[in-house]
CSV table of C-alpha atoms in Angstrom, one decimal:
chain,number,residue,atom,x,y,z
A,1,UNK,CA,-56.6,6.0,21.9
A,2,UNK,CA,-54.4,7.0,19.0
A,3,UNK,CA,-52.0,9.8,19.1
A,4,UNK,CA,-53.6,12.8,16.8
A,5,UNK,CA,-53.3,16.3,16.1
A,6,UNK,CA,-49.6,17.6,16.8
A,7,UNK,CA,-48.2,14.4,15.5
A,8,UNK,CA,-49.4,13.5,12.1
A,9,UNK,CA,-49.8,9.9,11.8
A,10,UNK,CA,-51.8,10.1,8.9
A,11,UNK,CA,-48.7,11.6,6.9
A,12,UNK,CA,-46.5,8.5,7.9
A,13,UNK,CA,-47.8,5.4,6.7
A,14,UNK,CA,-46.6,3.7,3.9
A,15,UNK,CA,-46.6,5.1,0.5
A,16,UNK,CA,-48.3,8.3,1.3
A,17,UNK,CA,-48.9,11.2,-0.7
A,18,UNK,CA,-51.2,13.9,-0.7
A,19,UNK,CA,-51.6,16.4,-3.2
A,20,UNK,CA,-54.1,19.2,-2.8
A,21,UNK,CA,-54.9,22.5,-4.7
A,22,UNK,CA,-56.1,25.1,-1.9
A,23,UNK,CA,-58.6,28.0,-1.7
A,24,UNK,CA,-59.2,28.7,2.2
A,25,UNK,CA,-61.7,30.6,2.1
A,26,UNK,CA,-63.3,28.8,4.0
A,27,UNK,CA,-60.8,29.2,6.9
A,28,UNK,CA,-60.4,32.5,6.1
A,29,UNK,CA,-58.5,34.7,9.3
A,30,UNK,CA,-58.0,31.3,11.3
A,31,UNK,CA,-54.6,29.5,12.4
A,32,UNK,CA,-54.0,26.2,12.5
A,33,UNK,CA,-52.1,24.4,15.4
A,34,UNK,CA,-48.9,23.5,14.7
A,35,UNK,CA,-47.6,19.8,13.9
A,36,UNK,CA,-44.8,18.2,12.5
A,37,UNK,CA,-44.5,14.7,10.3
A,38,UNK,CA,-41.7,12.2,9.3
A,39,UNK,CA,-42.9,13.4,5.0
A,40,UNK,CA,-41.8,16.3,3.8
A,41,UNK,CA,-43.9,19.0,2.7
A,42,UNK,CA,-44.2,21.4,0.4
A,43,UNK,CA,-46.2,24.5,-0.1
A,44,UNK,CA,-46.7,26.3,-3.2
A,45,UNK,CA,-47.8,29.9,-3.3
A,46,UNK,CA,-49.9,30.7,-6.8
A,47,UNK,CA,-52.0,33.3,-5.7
A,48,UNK,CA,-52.1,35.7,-2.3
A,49,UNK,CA,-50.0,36.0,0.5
A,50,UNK,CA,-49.0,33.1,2.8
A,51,UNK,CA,-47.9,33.1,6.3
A,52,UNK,CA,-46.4,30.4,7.7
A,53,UNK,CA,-44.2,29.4,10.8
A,54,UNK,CA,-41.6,27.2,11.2
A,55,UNK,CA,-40.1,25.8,14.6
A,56,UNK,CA,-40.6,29.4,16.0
A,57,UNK,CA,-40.3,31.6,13.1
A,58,UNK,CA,-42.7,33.4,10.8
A,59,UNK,CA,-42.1,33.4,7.1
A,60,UNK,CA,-44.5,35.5,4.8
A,61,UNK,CA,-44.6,34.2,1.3
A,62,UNK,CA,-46.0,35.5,-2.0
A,63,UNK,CA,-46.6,34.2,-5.4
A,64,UNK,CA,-44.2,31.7,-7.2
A,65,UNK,CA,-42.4,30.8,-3.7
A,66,UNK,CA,-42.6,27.9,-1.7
A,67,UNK,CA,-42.6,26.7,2.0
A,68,UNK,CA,-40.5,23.2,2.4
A,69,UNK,CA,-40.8,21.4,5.6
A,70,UNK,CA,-37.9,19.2,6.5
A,71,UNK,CA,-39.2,16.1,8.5
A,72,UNK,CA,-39.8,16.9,12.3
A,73,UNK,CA,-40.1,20.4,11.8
A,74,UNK,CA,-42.8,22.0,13.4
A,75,UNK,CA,-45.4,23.9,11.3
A,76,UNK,CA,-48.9,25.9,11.3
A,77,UNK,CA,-50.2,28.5,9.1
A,78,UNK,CA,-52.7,31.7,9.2
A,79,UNK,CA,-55.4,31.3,6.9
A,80,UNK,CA,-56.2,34.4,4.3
A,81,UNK,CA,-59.1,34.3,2.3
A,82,UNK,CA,-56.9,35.4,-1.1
A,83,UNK,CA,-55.2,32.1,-1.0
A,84,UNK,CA,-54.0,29.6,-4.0
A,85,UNK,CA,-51.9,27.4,-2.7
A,86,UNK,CA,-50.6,23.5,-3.7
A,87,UNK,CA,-50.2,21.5,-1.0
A,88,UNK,CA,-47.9,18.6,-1.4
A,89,UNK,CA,-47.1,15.9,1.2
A,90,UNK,CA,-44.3,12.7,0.5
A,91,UNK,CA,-43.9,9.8,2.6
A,92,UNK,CA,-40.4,8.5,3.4
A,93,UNK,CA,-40.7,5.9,0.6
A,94,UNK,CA,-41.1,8.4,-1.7
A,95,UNK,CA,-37.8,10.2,-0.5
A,96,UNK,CA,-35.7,6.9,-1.2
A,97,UNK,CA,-34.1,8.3,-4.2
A,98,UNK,CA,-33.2,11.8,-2.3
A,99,UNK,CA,-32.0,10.0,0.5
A,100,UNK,CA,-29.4,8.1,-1.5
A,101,UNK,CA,-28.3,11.2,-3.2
A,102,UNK,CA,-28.2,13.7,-0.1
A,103,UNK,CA,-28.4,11.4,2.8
A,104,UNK,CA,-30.3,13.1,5.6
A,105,UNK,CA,-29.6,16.7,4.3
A,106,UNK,CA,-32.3,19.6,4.1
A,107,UNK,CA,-34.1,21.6,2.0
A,108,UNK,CA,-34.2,25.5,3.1
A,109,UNK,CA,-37.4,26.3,4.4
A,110,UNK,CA,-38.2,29.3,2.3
A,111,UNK,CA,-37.7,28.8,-1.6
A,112,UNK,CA,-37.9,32.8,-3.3
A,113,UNK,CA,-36.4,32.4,-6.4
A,114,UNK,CA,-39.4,33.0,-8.4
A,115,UNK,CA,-38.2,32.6,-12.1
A,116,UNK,CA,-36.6,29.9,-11.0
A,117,UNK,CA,-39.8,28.2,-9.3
A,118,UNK,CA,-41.8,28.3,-12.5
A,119,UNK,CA,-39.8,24.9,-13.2
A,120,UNK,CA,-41.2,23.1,-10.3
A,121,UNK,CA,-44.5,25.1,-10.8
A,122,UNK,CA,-44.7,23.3,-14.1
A,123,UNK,CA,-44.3,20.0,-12.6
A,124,UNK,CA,-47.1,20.5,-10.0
A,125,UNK,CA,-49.4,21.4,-12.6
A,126,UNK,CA,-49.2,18.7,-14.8
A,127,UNK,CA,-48.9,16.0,-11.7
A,128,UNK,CA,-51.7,17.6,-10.6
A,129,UNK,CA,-53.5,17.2,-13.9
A,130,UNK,CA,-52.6,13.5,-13.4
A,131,UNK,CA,-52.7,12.9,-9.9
A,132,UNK,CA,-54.3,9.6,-8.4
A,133,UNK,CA,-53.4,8.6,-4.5
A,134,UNK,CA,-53.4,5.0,-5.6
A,135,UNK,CA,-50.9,5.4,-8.4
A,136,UNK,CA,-47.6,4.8,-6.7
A,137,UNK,CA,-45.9,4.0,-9.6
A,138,UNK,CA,-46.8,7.6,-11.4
A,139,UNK,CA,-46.7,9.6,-7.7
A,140,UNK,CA,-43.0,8.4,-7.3
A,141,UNK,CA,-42.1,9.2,-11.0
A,142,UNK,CA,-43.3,13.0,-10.2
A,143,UNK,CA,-41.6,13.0,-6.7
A,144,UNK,CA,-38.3,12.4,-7.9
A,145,UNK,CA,-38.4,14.9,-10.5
A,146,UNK,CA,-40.0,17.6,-8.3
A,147,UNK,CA,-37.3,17.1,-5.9
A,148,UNK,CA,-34.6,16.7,-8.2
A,149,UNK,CA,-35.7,20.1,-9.5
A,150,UNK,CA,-36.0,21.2,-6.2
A,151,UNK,CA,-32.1,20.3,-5.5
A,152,UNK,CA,-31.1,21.9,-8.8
A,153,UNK,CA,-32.1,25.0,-8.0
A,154,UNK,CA,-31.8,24.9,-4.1
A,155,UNK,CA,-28.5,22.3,-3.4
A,156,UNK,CA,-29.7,20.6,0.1
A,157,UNK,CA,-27.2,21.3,3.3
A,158,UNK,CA,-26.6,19.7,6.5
A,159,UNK,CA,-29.6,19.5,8.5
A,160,UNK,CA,-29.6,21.9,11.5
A,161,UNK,CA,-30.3,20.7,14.9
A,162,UNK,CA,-31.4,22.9,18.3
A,163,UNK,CA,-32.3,22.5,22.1
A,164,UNK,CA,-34.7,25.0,21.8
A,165,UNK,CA,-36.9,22.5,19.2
A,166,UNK,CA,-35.9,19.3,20.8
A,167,UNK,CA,-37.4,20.9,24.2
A,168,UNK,CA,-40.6,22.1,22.0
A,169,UNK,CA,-40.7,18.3,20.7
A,170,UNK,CA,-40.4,16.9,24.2
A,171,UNK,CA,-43.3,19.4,25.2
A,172,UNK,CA,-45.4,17.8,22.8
A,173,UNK,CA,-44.5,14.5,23.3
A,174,UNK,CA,-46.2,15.0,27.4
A,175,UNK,CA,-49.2,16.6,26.3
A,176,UNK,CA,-49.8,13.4,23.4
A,177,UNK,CA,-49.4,11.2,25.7
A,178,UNK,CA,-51.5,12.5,28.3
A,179,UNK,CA,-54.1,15.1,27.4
A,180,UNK,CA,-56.9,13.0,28.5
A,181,UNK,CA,-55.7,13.7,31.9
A,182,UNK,CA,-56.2,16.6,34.5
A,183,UNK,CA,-52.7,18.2,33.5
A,184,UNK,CA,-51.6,22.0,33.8
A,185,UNK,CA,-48.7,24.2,32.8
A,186,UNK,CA,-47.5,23.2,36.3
A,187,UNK,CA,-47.2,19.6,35.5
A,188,UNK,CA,-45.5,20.3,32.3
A,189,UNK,CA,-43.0,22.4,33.4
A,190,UNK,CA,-42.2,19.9,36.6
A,191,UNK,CA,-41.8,17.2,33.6
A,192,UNK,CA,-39.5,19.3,31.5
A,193,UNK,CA,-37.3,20.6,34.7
A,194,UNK,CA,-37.7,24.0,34.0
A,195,UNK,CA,-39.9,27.0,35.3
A,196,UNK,CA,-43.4,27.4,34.1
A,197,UNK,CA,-42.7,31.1,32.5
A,198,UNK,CA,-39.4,29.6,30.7
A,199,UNK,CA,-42.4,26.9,29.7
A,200,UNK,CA,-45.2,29.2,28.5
A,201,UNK,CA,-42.8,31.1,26.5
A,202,UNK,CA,-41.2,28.7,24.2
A,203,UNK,CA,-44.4,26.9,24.2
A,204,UNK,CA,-46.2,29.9,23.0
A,205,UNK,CA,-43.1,30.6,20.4
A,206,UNK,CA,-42.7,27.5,18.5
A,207,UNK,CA,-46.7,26.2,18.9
A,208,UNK,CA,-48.3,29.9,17.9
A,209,UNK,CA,-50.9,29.6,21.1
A,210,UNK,CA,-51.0,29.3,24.7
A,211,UNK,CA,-50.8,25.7,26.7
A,212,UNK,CA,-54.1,25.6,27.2
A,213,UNK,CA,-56.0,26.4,23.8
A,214,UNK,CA,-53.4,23.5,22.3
A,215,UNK,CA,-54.2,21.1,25.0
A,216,UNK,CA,-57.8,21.6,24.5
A,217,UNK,CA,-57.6,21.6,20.6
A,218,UNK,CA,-55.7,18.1,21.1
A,219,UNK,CA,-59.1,16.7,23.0
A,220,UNK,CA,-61.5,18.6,20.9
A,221,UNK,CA,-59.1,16.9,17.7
A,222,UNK,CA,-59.7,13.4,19.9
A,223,UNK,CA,-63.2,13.6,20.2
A,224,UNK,CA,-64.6,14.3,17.0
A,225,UNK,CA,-62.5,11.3,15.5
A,226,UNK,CA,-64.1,9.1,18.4
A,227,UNK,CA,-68.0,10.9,17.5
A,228,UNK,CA,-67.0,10.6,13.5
A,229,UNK,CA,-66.4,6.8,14.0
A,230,UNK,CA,-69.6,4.7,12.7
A,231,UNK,CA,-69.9,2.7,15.6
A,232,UNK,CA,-70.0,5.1,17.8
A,233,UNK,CA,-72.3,4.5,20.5
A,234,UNK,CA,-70.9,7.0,23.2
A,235,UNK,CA,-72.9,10.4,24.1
A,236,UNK,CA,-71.1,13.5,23.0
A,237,UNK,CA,-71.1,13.9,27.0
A,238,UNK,CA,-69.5,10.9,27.8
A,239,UNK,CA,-66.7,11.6,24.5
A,240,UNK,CA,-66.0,14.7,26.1
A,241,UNK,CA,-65.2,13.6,29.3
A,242,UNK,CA,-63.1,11.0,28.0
A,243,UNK,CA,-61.2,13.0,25.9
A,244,UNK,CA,-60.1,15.3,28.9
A,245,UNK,CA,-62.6,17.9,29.1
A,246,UNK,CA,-64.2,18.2,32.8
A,247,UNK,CA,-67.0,21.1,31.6
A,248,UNK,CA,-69.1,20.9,28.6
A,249,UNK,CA,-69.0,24.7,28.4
A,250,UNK,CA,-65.3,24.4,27.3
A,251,UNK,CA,-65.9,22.0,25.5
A,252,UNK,CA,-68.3,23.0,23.3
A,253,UNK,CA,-66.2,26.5,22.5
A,254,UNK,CA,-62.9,24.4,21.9
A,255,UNK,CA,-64.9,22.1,19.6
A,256,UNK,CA,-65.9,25.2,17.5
A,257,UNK,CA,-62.8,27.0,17.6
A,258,UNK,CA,-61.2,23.8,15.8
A,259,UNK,CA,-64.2,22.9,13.5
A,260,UNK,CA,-65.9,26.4,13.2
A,261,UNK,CA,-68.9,24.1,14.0
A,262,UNK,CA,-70.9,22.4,16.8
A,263,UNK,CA,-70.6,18.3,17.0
A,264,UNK,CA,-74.3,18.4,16.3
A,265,UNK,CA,-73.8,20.4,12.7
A,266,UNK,CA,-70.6,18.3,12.0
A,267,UNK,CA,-72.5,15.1,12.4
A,268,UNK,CA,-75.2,15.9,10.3
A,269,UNK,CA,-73.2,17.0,7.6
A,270,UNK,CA,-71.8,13.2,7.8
A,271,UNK,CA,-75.1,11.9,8.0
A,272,UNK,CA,-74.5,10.6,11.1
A,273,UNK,CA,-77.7,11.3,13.7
């Protein structure tokens, strides 16, 4: 079963981009589970208020500044209805260029010089205008301006390095690679050789929820990729169960606290009976 949810995979194969112009209303007063990528990413803020937190620490953002995300740093947001936002996400090839420039420094994580940001606000816009996922060519053209700009106006630094978020990544790490098992706190905290509170509270810090809502999002994440496949011939009871889950009850409210839906309504939505 492929690793999901707190490891993007999807943001790490080759030539990758994604570049998205976001309203959540949708999402509106939700939280996303945080996650972390070998891309960068960046967030800009064109309407609203924006909360973000990275590896542990909240950062509230208003119009004309951005959220970066350095690979590997871990990363979930609130959801406000009031949001604009572009969403930008560049695989490694596309940081080629940077990297022989800056070598593996990093980008600050909050970007508030508004004036300044209307420069790489004008380059969003018109990549934007322009952009098509298949275009390589184009797509790395944009990336290294927009991080040139980004560099001119915010000179990268040596990348920063702590315990604290190499225990969080070894956390995550456990519960990846064995969420579809009967696992608890207590087996976490054996694996990481420290005590469960110790555990629950950096967990809680750098992740934004309790061990056990992120363990279940992870299987609720695992079994709707499994249900949305085509060929799909397993019951959602039988999904479920091999996912992790050992009572439909839970779930049925994990599944709906990820998708804001049941499995039957996302289903039909995709056609699929």
């Amino acid at each position: 079963m492929g690793k999901i949810s707190y490891y993007e995979k999807e943001a790490d194969i080759k030539n990758y981009t994604r570049f998205m112009f976001e309203c959540n209303k949708a999402l509106s007063g939700r939280q996303s589970y945080g996650h972390f990528h070998t891309s960068v990413e960046l967030v800009y803020v064109l309407e609203g208020r924006h909360v973000g937190y990275v590896n542990g620490r909240a950062v509230e953002l208003t119009r004309d500044k951005i959220f970066f995300f350095n690979p590997y740093d871990i990363h979930y947001y609130n959801y406000r209805y009031d949001n604009r936002l572009y969403v930008v996400l560049l695989g490694q090839e596309y940081l080629a260029d940077y990297r022989a420039a800056f070598g593996n420094k990093a980008f600050p994580n909050r970007m508030e010089r508004e004036a300044e940001n209307l420069r790489v606000r004008r380059i969003l816009e018109e990549w934007h205008s322009r952009y098509e996922y298949e275009n390589y060519l184009r797509n790395a053209g944009y990336a290294d301006l927009l991080l040139a700009e980004l560099a001119d106006i915010y000179p990268p630094v040596p990348a920063k390095k702590t315990a604290e978020r190499d225990r969080a990544y070894r956390m995550l790490e456990f519960l990846n690679e064995n969420y579809v098992r009967n696992i608890t706190l207590g087996n976490l905290a054996d694996h990481m050789g420290y005590n469960r509170a110790y555990c629950s509270q950096l967990f809680g810090k750098v992740m934004g929820t309790d061990f056990r809502s992120y363990l279940n999002d992870l299987r609720a994440a695992a079994a709707w990729k499994q249900m949305a496949e085509p060929d799909c011939e397993k019951t959602v009871l039988q999904v479920a169960m091999d996912c992790g889950f050992d009572s439909m009850n839970t779930f049925y409210r994990a599944f709906r606290r990820r998708y804001g839906k049941s499995p039957r309504e996302m289903l039909s939505a995709r056609g699929i009976e």
